Short mmCIF file of C-alpha atoms in Angstrom, two decimals:
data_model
loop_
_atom_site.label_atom_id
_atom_site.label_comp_id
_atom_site.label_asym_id
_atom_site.label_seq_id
_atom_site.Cartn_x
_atom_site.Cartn_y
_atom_site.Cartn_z
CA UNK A 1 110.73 114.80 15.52
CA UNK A 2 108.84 114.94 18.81
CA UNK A 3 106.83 117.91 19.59
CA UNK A 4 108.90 121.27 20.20
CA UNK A 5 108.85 122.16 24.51
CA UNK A 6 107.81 126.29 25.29
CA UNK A 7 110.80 128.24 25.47
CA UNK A 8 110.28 128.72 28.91
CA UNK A 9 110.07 125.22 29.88
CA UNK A 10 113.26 123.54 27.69
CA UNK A 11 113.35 119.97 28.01
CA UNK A 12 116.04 118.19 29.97
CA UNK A 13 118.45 116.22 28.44
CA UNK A 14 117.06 113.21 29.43
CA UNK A 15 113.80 114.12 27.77
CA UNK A 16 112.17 113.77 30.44
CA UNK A 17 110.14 117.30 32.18
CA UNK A 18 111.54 118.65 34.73
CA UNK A 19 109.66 119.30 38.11
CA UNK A 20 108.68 122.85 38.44
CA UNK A 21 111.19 124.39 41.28
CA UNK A 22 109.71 125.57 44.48
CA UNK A 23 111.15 129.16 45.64
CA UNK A 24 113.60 129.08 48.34
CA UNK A 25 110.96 130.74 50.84
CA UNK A 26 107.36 129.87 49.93
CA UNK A 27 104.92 132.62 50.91
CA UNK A 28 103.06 132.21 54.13
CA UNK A 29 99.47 130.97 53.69
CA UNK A 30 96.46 133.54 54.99
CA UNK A 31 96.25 132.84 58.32
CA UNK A 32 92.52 133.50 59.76
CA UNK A 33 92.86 135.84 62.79
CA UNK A 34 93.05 134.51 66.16
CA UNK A 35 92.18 136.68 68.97
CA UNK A 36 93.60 134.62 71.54
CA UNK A 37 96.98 134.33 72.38
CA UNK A 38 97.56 130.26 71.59
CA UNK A 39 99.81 127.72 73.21
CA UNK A 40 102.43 127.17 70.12
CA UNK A 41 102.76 131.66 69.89
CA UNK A 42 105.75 132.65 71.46
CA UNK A 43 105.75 134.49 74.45
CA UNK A 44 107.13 138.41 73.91
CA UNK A 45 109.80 137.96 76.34
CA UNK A 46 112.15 134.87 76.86
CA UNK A 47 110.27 131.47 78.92
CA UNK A 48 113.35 131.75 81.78
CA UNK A 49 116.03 133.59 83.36
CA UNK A 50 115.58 137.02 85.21
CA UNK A 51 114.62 139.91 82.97
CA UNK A 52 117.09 142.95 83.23
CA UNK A 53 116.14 144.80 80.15
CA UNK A 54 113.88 144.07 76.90
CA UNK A 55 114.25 145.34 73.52
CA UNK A 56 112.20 147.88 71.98
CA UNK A 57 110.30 144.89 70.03
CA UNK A 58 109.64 143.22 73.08
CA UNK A 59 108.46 146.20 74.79
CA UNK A 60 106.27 146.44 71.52
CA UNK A 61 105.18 143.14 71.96
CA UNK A 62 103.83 142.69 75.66
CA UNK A 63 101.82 146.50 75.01
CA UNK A 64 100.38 144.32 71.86
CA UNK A 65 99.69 140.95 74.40
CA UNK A 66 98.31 143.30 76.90
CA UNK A 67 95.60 145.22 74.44
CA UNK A 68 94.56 141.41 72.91
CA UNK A 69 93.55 140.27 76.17
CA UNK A 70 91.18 143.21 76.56
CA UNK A 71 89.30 141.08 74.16
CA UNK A 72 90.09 137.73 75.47
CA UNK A 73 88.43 135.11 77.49
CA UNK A 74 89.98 133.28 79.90
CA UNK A 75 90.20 130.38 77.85
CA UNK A 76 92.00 132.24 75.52
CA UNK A 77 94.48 133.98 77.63
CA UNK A 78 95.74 130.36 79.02
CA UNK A 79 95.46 129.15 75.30
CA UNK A 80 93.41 126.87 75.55
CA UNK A 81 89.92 125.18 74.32
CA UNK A 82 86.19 125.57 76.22
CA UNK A 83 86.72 121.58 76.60
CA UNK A 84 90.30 122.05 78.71
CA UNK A 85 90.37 119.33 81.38
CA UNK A 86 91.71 120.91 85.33
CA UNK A 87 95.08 119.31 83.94
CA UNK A 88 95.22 121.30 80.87
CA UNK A 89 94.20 124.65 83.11
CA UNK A 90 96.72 123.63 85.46
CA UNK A 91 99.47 123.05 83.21
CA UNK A 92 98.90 126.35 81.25
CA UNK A 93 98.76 128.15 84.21
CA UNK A 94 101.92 127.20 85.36
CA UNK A 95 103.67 127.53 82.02
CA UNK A 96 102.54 131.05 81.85
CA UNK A 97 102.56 131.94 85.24
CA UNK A 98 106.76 131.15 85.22
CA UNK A 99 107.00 133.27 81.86
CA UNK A 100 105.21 136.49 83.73
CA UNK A 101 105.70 136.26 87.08
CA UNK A 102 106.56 139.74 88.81
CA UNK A 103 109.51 138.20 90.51
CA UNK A 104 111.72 137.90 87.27
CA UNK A 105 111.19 141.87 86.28
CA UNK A 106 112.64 142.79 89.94
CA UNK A 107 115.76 144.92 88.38
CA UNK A 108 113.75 145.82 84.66
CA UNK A 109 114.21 149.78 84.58
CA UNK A 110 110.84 150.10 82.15
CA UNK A 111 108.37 150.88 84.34
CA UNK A 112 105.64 150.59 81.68
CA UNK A 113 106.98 147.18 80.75
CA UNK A 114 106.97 145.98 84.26
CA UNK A 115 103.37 147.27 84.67
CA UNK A 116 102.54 145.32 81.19
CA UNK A 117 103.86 142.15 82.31
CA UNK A 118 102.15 142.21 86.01
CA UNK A 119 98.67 142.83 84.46
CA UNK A 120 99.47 139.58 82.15
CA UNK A 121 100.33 137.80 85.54
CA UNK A 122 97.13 139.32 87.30
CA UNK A 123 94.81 138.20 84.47
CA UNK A 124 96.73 134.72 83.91
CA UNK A 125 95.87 134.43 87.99
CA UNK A 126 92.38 135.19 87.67
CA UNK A 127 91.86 132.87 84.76
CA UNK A 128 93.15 130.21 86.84
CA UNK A 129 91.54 130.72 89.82
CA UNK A 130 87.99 130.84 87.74
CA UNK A 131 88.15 127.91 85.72
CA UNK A 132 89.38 125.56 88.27
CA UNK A 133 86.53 125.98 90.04
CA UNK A 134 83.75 123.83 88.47
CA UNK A 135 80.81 126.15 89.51
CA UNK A 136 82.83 129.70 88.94
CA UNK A 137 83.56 127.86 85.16
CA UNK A 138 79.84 126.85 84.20
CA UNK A 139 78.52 130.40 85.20
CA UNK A 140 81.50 131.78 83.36
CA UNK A 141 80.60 129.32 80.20
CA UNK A 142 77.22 130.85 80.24
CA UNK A 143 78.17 134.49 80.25
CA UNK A 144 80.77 134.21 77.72
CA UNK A 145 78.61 132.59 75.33
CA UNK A 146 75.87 134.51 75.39
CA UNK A 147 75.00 137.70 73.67
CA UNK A 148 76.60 139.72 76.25
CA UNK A 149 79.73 138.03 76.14
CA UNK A 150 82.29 141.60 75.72
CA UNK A 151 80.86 142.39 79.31
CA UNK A 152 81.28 139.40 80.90
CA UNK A 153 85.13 138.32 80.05
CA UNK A 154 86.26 139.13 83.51
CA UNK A 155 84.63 137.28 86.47
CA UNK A 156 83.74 139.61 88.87
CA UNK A 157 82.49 140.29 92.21
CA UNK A 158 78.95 140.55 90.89
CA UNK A 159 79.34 137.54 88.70
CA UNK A 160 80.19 135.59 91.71
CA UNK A 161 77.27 137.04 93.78
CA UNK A 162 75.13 136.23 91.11
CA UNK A 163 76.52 132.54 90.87
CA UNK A 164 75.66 132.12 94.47
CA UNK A 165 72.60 133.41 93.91
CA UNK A 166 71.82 130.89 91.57
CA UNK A 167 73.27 128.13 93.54
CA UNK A 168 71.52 128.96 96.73
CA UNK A 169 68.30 128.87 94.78
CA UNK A 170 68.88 125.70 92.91
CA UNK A 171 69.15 123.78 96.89
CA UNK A 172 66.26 126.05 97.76
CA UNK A 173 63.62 124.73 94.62
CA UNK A 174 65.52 120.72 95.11
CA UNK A 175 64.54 120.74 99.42
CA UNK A 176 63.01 124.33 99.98
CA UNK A 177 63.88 127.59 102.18
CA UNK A 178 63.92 126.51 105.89
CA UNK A 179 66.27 124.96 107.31
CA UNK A 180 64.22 122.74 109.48
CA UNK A 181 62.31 121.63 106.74
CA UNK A 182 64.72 121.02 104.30
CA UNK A 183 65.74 117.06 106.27
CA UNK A 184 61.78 115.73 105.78
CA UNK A 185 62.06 117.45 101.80
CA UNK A 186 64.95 115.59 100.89
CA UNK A 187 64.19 112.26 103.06
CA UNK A 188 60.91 112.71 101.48
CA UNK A 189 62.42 113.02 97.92
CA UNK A 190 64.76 109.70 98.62
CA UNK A 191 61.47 107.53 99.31
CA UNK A 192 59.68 108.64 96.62
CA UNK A 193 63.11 107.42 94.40
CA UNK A 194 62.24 104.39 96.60
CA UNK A 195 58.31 104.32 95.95
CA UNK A 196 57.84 104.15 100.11
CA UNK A 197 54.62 106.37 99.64
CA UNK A 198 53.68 106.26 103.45
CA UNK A 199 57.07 107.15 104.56
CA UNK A 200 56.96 110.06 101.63
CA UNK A 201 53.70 111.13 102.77
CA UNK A 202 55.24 111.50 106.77
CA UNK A 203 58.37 113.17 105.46
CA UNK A 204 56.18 115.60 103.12
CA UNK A 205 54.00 116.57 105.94
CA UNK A 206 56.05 117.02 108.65
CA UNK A 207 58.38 119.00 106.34
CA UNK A 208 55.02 121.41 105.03
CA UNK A 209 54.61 122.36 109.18
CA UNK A 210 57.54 124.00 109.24
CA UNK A 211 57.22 125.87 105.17
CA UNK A 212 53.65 125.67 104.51
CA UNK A 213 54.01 127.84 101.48
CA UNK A 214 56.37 124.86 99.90
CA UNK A 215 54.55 124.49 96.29
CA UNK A 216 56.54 122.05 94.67
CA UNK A 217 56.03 119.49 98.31
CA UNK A 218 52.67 120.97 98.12
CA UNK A 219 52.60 119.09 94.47
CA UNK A 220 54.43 116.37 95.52
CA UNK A 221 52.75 115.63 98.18
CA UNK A 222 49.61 115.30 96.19
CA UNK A 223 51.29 112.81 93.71
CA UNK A 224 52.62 110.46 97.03
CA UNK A 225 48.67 110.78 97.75
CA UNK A 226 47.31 109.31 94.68
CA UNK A 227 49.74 106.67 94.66
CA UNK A 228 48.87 105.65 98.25
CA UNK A 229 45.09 106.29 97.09
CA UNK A 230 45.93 103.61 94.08
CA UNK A 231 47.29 101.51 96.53
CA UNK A 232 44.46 100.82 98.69
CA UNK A 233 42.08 100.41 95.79
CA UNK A 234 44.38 97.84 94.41
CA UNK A 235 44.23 96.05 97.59
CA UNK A 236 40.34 96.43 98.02
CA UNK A 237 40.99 98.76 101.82
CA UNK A 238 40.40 102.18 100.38
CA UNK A 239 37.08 102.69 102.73
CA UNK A 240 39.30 101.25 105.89
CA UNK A 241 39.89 104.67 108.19
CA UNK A 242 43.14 106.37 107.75
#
């Protein structure tokens, strides 16, 4: 006869081996740890609908929500990815700005529930209001992925100081520090895109009489120089008087 099946694997009465059967509930694969609440977790309390009373889970649940984001970035507390487009941000926002919004815990008796589900609203709020702003995001980019990143998950006062800061001197290096100079800087930079050297030279000089200490004109102004220098030697009038 044909060769004899394990007892614990009998052969079917067709002959033919039967598939092995898959339990009724398979057990859950590891899952890596995520310290973010994402889009597809449920919220600890219901999407709609005022909010009278929770149960003790739920109670359990926002304290657990509220510790996480301790730890969170803003990305992360709207669910979403560094990449998110203003349309993502706004859409999470809103979805999670219905769920916790103060108004729906008006007659909830828990106090410390209440409080736990305004400081999710607060933080939701700030998240928001930072990375819809395309400056307020970039600094915030920076900080939270550098080395210092578990001080700088909020964005605060002196993270927006310091992003002016930075601002104010990125226009003052691109056209300089005073005001009245800064029109003859930039003109100056626009006809150098345009390779007008005399009108370069003007706009350089006029704008060094009113910031002298200028070092990058200063520079400039030197380069706009030897091209008008290279000019007139091309054209044989470099001894003509200036």
């Amino acid at each position: 006869g044909g060769p004899a099946f394990p007892p614990s694997r009998p052969a079917p009465a067709s002959g033919v081996l039967a598939p092995p059967v898959a339990p009724a509930t398979a057990p859950p694969a590891p899952v890596a740890p995520v310290a973010a609440p994402l889009p597809d977790v449920p919220s600890p309390i219901p999407r709609s609908g005022t909010i009278d009373q929770l149960t003790a889970e739920q109670a359990r649940g926002l304290a657990r929500f509220v510790e996480a984001m301790e730890a969170q970035d803003y990305f992360q507390v709207l669910g979403l990815p560094q990449t998110a487009t203003k349309g993502d941000i706004k859409k999470a926002f809103y979805r999670d700005s219905r769920t916790y919004h103060p108004d729906r815990t008006f007659h909830l008796t828990d106090e410390v529930s209440k409080g736990h589900i305004n400081s999710i609203y607060k933080r939701i709020t700030e998240a928001y209001y930072v990375l819809r702003d395309d400056a307020k995001r970039a600094k915030y980019l920076t900080d939270i992925t550098g080395p210092d990143r578990a001080n700088k998950l909020r964005f605060t006062e002196a993270s927006e100081a310091e992003q002016k800061a930075e601002a104010k001197k990125a226009v003052e290096e691109e056209f300089g520090t005073v005001p009245k100079a800064r029109p003859f800087f930039k003109s100056a930079l626009q006809d150098i895109e345009r390779q007008n050297w005399s009108s370069a030279e003007r706009n350089l000089k006029m704008g060094l009489t009113y910031e002298p200490g200028a070092a990058r004109f200063k520079e400039k102004l030197a380069e706009v120089q030897k091209k008008l220098d290279d000019q007139r030697r091309a054209s044989g009038d470099s001894f003509k008087i200036r």
